[in-house]
Coordinates of C-alpha atoms in Angstrom, one line a residue:
M200 CA 149.7 -17.9 26.8
K201 CA 149.2 -21.6 27.1
L202 CA 146.5 -23.1 25.0
T203 CA 143.8 -24.9 27.0
T204 CA 142.0 -27.8 25.4
R205 CA 138.4 -28.9 25.7
F206 CA 139.6 -31.8 27.7
E207 CA 141.4 -29.6 30.2
A208 CA 138.5 -27.2 30.4
A209 CA 136.1 -30.1 31.3
K210 CA 137.9 -30.9 34.4
L211 CA 137.6 -27.4 35.8
S212 CA 134.8 -26.1 38.0
D213 CA 132.6 -23.3 36.9
N214 CA 134.3 -20.8 39.0
E215 CA 137.7 -21.9 37.8
L216 CA 136.5 -21.6 34.1
R217 CA 135.3 -18.1 34.9
G218 CA 138.6 -17.2 36.4
L219 CA 140.6 -18.6 33.6
L220 CA 138.2 -16.8 31.1
R221 CA 139.1 -13.5 32.8
K222 CA 142.8 -14.1 32.8
T223 CA 142.7 -15.4 29.1
F224 CA 140.6 -12.2 28.1
N225 CA 143.3 -10.0 29.8
A226 CA 146.2 -11.9 28.1
L227 CA 144.4 -11.4 24.8
A228 CA 144.0 -7.6 25.4
A229 CA 147.7 -7.4 26.2
S230 CA 149.0 -9.5 23.2
A231 CA 150.4 -8.1 19.9
P232 CA 148.4 -8.8 16.7
N233 CA 149.4 -11.9 14.7
T234 CA 151.5 -13.5 17.4
P235 CA 151.1 -17.2 18.7
E236 CA 150.2 -15.8 22.2
R237 CA 147.2 -14.0 20.7
R238 CA 146.1 -17.0 18.5
N239 CA 146.4 -19.3 21.8
A240 CA 144.3 -16.8 23.8
L241 CA 141.5 -16.6 21.1
A242 CA 141.3 -20.3 20.9
T243 CA 141.4 -20.7 24.6
L244 CA 138.5 -18.1 24.9
E245 CA 136.5 -20.1 22.4
T246 CA 137.2 -23.4 24.2
L247 CA 136.2 -21.9 27.6
Q248 CA 133.0 -20.3 26.4
A249 CA 131.9 -23.5 24.7
E250 CA 132.6 -25.4 27.9
L251 CA 130.5 -23.0 29.9
N252 CA 127.7 -22.9 27.3
A253 CA 127.7 -26.7 27.3
R254 CA 127.0 -26.7 31.1
T255 CA 124.3 -24.1 31.0
P256 CA 120.9 -25.8 31.0
N257 CA 118.5 -24.9 28.1
L258 CA 115.4 -23.3 29.4

């Protein structure tokens, strides 16, 4: 799993972010514990969620 940075996530549309979030979640579920793939998936999930949350208006 390739690590996605905040800079890369900022360039994506909301739909692209959600699609990547789904793919990343599936990669996380398929990864073995304590592997670089799992760490990258977890970090990417946090990055994607932070970017989506930053775009959501506070009501």
